[in-house]
Coordinates of C-alpha atoms in Angstrom, one line a residue:
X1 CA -59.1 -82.6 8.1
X2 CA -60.1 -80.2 5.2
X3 CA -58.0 -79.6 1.7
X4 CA -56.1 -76.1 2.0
X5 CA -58.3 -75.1 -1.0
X6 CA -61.5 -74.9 1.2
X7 CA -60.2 -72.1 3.4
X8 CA -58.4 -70.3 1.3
X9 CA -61.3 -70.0 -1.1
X10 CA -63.6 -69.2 2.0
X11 CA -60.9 -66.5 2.9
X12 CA -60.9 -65.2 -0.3
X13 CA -64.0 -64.6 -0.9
X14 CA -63.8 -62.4 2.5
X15 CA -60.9 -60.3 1.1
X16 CA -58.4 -62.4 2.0
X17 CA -55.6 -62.0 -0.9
X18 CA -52.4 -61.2 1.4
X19 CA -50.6 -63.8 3.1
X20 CA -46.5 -63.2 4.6
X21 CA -45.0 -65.9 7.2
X22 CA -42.3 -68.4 8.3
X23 CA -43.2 -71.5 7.7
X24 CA -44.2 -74.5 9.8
X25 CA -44.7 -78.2 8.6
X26 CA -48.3 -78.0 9.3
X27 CA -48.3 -74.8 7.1
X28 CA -47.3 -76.4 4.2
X29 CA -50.0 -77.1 2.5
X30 CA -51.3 -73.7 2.5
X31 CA -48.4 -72.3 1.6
X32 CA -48.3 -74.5 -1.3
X33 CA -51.9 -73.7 -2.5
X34 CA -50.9 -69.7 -2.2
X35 CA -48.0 -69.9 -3.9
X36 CA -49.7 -71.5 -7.3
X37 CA -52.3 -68.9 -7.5
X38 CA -51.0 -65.4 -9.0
X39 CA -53.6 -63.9 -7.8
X40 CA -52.6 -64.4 -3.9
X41 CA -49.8 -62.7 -2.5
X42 CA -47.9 -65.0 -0.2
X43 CA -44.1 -63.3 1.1
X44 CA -41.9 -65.5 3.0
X45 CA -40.7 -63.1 6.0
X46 CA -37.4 -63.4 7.8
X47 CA -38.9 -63.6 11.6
X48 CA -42.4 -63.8 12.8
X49 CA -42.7 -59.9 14.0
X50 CA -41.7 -58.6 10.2
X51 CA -44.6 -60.7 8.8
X52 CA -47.1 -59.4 11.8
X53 CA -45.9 -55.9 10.5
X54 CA -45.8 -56.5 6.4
X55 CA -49.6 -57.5 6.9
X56 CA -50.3 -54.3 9.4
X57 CA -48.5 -52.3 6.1
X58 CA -51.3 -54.2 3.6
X59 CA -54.1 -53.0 6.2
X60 CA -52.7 -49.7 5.9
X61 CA -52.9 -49.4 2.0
X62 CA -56.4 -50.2 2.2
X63 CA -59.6 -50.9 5.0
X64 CA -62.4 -53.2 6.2
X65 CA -63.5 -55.2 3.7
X66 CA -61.4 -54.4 0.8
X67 CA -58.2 -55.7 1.9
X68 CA -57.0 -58.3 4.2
X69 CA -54.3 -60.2 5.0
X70 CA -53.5 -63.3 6.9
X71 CA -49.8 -64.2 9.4
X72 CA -48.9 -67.2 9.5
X73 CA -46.3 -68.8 11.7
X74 CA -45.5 -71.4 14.4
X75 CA -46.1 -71.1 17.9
X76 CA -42.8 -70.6 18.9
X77 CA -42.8 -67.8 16.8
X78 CA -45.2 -65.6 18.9
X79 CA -42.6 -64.5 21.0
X80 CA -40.8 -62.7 18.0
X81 CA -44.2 -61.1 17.3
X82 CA -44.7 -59.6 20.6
X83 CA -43.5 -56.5 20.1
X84 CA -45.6 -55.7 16.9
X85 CA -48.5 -57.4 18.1
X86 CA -48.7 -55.2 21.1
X87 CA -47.6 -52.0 20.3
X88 CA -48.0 -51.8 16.6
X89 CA -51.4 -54.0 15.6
X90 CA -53.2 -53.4 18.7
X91 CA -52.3 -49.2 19.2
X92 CA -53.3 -48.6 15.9
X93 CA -55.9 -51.3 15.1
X94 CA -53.8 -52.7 12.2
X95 CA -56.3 -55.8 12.2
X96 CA -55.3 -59.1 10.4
X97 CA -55.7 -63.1 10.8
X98 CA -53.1 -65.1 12.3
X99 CA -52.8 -68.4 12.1
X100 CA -50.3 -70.3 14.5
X101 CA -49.5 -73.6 14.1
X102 CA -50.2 -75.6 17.9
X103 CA -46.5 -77.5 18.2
X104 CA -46.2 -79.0 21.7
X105 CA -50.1 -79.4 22.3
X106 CA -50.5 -80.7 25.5
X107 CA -51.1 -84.6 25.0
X108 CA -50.0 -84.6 21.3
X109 CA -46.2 -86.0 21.5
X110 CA -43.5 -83.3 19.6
X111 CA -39.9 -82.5 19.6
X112 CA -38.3 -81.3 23.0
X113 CA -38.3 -77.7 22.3
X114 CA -41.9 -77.2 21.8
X115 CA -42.4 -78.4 25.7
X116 CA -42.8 -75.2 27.5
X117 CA -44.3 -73.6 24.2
X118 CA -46.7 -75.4 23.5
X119 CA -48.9 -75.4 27.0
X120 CA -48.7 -71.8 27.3
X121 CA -49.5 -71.1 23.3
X122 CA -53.7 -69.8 24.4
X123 CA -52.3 -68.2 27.5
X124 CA -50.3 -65.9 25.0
X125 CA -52.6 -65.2 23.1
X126 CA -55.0 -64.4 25.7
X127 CA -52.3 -61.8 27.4
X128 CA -52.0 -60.1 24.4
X129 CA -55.9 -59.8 23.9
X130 CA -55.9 -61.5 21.2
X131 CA -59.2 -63.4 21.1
X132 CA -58.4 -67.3 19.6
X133 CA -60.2 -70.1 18.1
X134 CA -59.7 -73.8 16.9
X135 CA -58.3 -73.8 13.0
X136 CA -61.5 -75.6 11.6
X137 CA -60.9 -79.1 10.6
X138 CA -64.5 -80.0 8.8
X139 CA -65.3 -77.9 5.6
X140 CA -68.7 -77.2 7.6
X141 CA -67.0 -75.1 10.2
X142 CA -64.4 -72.9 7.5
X143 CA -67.3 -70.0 7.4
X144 CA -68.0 -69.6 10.5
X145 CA -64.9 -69.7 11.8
X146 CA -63.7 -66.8 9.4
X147 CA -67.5 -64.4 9.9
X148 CA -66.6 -64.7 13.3
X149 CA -62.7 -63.1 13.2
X150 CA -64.0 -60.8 10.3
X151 CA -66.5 -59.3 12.6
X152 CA -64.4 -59.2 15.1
X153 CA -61.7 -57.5 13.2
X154 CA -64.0 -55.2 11.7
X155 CA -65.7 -54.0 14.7
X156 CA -62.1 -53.3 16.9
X157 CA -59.6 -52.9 14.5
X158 CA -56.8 -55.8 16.0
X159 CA -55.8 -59.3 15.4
X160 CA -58.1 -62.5 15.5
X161 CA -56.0 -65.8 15.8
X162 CA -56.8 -69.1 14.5
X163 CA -54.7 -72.0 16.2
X164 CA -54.0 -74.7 13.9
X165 CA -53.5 -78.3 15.9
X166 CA -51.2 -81.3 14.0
X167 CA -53.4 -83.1 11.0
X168 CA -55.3 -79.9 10.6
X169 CA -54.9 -80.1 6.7
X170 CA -54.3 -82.5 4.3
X171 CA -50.8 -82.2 2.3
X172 CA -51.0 -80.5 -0.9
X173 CA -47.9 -80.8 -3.6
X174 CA -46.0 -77.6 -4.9
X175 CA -46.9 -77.6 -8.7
X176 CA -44.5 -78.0 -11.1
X177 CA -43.5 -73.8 -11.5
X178 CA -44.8 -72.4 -8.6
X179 CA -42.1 -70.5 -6.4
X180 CA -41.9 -66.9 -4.6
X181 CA -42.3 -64.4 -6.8
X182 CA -39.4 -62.3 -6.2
X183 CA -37.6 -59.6 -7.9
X184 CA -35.4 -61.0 -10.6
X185 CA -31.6 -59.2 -10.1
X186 CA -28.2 -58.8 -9.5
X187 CA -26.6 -57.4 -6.3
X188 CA -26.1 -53.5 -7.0
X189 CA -22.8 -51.8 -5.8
X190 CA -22.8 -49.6 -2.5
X191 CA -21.8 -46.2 -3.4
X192 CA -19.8 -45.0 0.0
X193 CA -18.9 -41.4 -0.4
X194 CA -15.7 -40.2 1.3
X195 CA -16.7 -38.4 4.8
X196 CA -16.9 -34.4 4.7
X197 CA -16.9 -33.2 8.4
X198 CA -15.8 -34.8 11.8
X199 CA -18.6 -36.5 13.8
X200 CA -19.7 -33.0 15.8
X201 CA -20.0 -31.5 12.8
X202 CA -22.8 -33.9 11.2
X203 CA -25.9 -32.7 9.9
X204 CA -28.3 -33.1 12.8
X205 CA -31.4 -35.7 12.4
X206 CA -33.6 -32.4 12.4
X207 CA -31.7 -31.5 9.5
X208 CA -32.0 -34.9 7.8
X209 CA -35.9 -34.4 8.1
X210 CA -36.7 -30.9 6.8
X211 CA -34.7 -32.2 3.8
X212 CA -37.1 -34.7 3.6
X213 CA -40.0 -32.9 4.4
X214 CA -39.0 -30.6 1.7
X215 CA -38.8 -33.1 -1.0
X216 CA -41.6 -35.6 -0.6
X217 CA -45.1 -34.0 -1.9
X218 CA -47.9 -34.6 0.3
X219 CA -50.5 -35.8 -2.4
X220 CA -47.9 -38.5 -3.5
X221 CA -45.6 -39.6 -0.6
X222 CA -46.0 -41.4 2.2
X223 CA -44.0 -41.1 5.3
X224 CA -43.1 -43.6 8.1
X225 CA -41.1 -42.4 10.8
X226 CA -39.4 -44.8 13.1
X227 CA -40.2 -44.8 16.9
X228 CA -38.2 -42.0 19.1
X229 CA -37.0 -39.3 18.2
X230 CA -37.2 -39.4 14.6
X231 CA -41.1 -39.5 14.8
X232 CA -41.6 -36.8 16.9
X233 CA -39.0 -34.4 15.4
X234 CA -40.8 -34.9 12.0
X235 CA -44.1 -34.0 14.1
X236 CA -42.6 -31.1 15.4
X237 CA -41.0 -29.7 11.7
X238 CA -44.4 -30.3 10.1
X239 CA -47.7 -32.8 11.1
X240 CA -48.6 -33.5 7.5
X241 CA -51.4 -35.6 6.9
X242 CA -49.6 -38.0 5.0
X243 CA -47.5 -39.4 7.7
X244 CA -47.5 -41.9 10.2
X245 CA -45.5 -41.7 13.5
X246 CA -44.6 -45.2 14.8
X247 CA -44.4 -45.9 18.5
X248 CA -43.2 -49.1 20.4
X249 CA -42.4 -52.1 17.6
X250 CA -39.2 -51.2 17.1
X251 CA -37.2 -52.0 14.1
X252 CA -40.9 -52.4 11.8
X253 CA -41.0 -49.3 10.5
X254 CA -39.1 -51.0 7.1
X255 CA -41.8 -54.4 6.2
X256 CA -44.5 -51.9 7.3
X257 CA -43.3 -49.8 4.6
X258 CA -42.9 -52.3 2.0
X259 CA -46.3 -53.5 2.7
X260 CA -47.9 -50.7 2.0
X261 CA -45.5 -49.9 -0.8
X262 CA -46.6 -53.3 -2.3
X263 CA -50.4 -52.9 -2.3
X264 CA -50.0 -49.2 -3.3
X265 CA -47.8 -48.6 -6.1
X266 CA -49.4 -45.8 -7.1
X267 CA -47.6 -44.1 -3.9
X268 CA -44.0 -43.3 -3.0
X269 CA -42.9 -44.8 0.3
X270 CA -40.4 -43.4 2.3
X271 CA -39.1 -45.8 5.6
X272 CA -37.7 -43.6 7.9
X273 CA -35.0 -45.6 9.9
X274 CA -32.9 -46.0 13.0
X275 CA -29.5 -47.9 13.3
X276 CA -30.9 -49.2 16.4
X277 CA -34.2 -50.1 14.6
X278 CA -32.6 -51.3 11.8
X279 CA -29.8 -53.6 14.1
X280 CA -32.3 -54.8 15.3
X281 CA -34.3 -56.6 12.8
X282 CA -31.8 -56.5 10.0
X283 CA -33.5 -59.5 8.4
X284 CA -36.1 -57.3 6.8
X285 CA -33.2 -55.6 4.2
X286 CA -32.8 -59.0 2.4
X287 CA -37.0 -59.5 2.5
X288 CA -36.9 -55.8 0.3
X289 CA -34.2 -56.9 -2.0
X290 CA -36.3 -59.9 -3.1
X291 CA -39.6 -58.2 -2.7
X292 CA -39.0 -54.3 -2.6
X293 CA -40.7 -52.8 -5.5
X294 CA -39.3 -49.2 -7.1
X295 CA -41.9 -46.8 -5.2
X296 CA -40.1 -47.7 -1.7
X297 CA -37.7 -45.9 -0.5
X298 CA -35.5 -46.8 3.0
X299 CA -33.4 -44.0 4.3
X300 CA -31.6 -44.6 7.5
X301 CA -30.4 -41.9 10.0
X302 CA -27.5 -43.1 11.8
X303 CA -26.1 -41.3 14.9
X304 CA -24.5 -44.2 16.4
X305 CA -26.8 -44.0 19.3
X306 CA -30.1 -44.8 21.1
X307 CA -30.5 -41.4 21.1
X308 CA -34.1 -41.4 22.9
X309 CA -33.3 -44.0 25.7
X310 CA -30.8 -41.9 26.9
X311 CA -27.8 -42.0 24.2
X312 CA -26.7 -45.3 24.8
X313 CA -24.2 -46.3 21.8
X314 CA -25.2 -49.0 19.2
X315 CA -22.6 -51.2 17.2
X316 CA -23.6 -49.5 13.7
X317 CA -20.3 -47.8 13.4
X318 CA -19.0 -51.1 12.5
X319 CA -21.7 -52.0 10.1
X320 CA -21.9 -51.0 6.3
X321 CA -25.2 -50.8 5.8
X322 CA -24.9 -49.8 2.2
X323 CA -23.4 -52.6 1.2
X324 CA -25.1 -54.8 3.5
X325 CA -28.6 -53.4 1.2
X326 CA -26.9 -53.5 -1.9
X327 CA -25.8 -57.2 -1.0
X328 CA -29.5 -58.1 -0.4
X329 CA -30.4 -57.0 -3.8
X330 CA -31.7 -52.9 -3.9
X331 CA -31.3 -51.5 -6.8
X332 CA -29.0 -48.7 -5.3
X333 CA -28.0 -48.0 -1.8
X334 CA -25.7 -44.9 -0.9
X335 CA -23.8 -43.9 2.5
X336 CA -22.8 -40.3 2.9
X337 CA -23.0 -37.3 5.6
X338 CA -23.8 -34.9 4.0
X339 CA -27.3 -34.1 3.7
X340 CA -27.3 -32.3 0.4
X341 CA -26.8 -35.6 -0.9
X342 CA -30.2 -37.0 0.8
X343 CA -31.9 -34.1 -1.3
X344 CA -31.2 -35.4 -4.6
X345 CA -31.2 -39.4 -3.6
X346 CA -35.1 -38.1 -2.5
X347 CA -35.5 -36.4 -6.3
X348 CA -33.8 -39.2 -8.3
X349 CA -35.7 -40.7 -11.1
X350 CA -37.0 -44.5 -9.7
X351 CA -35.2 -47.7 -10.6
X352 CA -36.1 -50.8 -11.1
X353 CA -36.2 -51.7 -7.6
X354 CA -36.1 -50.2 -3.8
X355 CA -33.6 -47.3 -2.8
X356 CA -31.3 -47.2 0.1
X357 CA -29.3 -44.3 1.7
X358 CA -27.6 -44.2 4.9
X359 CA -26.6 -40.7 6.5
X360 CA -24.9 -40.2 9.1
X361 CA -25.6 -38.0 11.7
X362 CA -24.9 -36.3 14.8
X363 CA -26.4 -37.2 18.1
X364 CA -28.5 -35.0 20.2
X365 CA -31.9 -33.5 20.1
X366 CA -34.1 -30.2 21.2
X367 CA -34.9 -30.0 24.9
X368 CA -38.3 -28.8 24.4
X369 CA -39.3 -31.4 21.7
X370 CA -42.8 -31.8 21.6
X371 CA -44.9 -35.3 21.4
X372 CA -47.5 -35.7 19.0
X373 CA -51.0 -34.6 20.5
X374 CA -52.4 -36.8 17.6
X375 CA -53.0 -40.6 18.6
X376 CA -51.7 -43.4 16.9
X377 CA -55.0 -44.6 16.1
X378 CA -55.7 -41.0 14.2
X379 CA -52.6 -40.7 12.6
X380 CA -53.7 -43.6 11.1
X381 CA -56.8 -43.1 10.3
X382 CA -55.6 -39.7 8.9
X383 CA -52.8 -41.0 6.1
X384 CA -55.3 -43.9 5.2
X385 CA -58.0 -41.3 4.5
X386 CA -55.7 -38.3 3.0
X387 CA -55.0 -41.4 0.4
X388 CA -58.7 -41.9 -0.4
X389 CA -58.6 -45.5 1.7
X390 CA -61.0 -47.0 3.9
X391 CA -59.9 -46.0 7.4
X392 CA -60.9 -48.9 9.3
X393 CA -61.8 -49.2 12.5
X394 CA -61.1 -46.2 14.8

C-alpha cells in the first residue's frame, strides 16, 4: 500500500498537473490529495467518456512533456469511454494516463454487479490497445511504473492504463476547505427569440458556418467541429489551420473544448455542436456551467436530424437547450434562427463565464461535399503548432 502523496508527487514531477474523473471508493484518496493542492487541477466529470475527452482537450493545449493529464474512473466505467478511447484518443494520439479502479477482480469478493466486469476489465483494455499495468503498491515501484507509460505515451501518442486493485492506497482525509473549485454563480436567464421563418426556410448549417468562419480570427480562435457533417462542411468553406475536425466520439466535441479552453485562456474556444451530439451526452452542459471559463464558447446547430446517418430525426425539438445551459449555470445562453443573430453572439464582448447559442437550422446538405484530405492526426498536429504548442507525437 503506498500514501496517495507518493504518486501524485512522482506524477508531478513528470508533468502530471491535470486530473478529471468519476469517482470510485478506491479513488478516494487521491482524489482527496488533488483536491487540497491548488496547484492540481482535478474536475469531477459527469460520465467516464467526458473525462477521457476533457484530458484529450488538456493534451491538446499543450505537448509531450509540458502537459499531462491523468483519467480516472472505475472499471465499469470503461464501457462509457469506448467511444472516445477509440476513435478520439487513439485517431489522434490524444495521449493520457488512466487509472481504473479493478472492482470485481477475480478472487477478491465485490458487489454483484461488478461480476462480469471485473474478469474481462484487462481483456478491455487489451482490445482497445491500450497497453496496462499493475497500480504500484510499494513506493519503490511508483517511478517506474510512471517512466514506463511516459515513454510509452510519448513515443505513440495514445493512452497508457494503470489498474488499480482494492487496498491499493491508504485513505487520506479531505482537509478542512478543500472542495471543487467551481465557478461561483447564479443560473442566467435563456433568452428565446420568437421564430422568424418556417422550418424550410432556416438558415442552412453551411450558412451557420461561414458566419462563423467569418467572425473567429485565425491567430486567436480555436475551432472544434463536431463529427458529420458539420466538420467537413467547415473543411469545405475554408481548411484553416486553426481548426480541428472531429471524427467518431460523438457527443465530445463540448469537454474537449473546455479542456483546452481551460489550460489555454489565452484562446477563444468555439465548440461546434450537434443536437444529436449534444443529446447524447448532455451531462457535459452542467460540467461547463461549474467549470466553463469566459474564453469558451458552445454554439449548437440544430436541424432536428442525424443528418449524416441518413436524416434520421432526433428528439431535440422537444428540448430547450437554452434553458437547459442557462439552468446549468452559463453565463448567457440564446435560441434563435436566424443567423444574423449567431454574428453578433460570436462578436459579443466575454462575460464572466461560458456562452451558449442554439440555432436552428434546416436539414440537408451539398451532394458533392468533400471529406477532409487532412488526417486526424495532422489536423492535430496542425492547430497545436499554429498555436505555438508542442505537437506531440505524430
Amino acid at each position: 500500500m503506498i500514501e496517495a502523496r507518493d504518486f501524485v508527487e512522482a506524477a508531478r514531477t513528470r508533468g502530471f498537473s491535470w486530473y478529471a474523473g468519476v469517482p470510485c471508493s478506491y479513488l478516494t484518496p487521491f482524489i482527496n490529495y488533488v483536491l487540497q493542492d491548488t496547484s492540481l487541477h482535478y474536475l469531477s466529470m459527469a460520465n467516464e467518456g467526458d473525462a477521457v475527452a476533457l484530458i484529450a482537450g488538456v493534451m491538446l493545449a499543450g505537448g509531450t512533456g509540458a502537459r499531462r493529464g491523468v483519467t480516472m474512473m472505475q472499471n465499469s466505467g470503461l464501457g462509457n469511454a469506448v467511444s472516445p478511447l477509440t476513435s478520439l484518443t487513439w485517431i489522434f494520439r490524444l495521449p493520457q494516463l488512466l487509472i481504473v479502479t479493478w472492482r470485481g477482480q477475480p478472487g477478491v469478493a465485490d458487489e454483484p454487479q461488478h461480476a462480469l466486469m471485473g474478469p474481462i476489465t484487462p481483456a478491455m483494455l487489451e482490445t482497445m490497445q491500450i497497453p496496462w499495468e499493475l497500480f504500484p503498491t510499494e513506493i519503490e515501484g511508483i517511478a517506474a511504473a510512471l517512466e514506463r507509460a511516459t515513454a510509452y505515451m510519448d513515443e505513440t501518442g495514445r493512452p497508457y492504463a494503470l489498474v488499480m486493485r482494492k487496498g491499493s492506497v491508504a485513505p487520506y482525509a479531505l482537509k478542512t476547505g478543500a472542495a471543487l473549485t467551481m465557478r461561483q454563480t447564479e443560473p442566467s436567464t435563456a433568452v428565446i427569440e420568437p421564430r422568424q421563418v418556417a422550418p424550410e426556410s432556416r438558415p442552412s448549417r453551411q450558412e451557420a458556418l461561414r458566419e462563423v468562419v467569418a467572425h473567429t480570427p485565425v491567430a486567436s480562435t480555436a475551432v472544434l467541429a463536431s463529427t458529420g457533417f458539420c466538420g467537413r462542411e467547415l473543411y469545405a468553406i475554408d481548411d484553416r489551420p486553426n481548426q480541428l475536425y472531429m471524427v467518431g466520439s460523438m457527443g465530445c466535441v463540448v469537454p474537449i473544448a473546455l479542456g483546452l479552453a481551460l489550460a489555454r485562456p489565452d484562446l477563444r474556444v468555439i465548440a461546434l455542436d450537434g443536437d444529436g451530439a449534444a443529446l447524447m451526452r448532455m451531462g457535459a452542459f452542467a460540467t461547463v456551467g461549474a467549470y466553463g471559463p469566459p474564453n469558451l464558447l458552445h454554439l449548437l446547430l440544430d436541424n432536428g436530424a442525424h443528418d449524416s446517418t441518413g436524416g434520421q430525426a432526433t428528439v431535440s425539438a422537444r428540448v430547450s437547450f437554452a434553458e437547459v445551459a442557462a439552468a446549468c449555470g452559463y453565463a448567457s445562453a440564446l435560441d434563435t434562427d436566424d443567423v444574423r443573430h449567431i454574428a453578433a453572439w460570436l462578436d459579443a464582448a466575454p462575460l464572466d463565464g461560458p456562452r451558449f447559442a442554439r440555432l436552428l437550422t434546416r436539414t440537408g446538405t451539398a451532394t458533392d461535399l468533400p471529406r477532409p484530405s487532412i488526417t486526424p492526426v495532422d489536423v492535430k498536429t496542425r492547430l497545436m503548432q499554429h498555436f505555438n504548442c508542442a505537437a506531440g507525437t505524430r
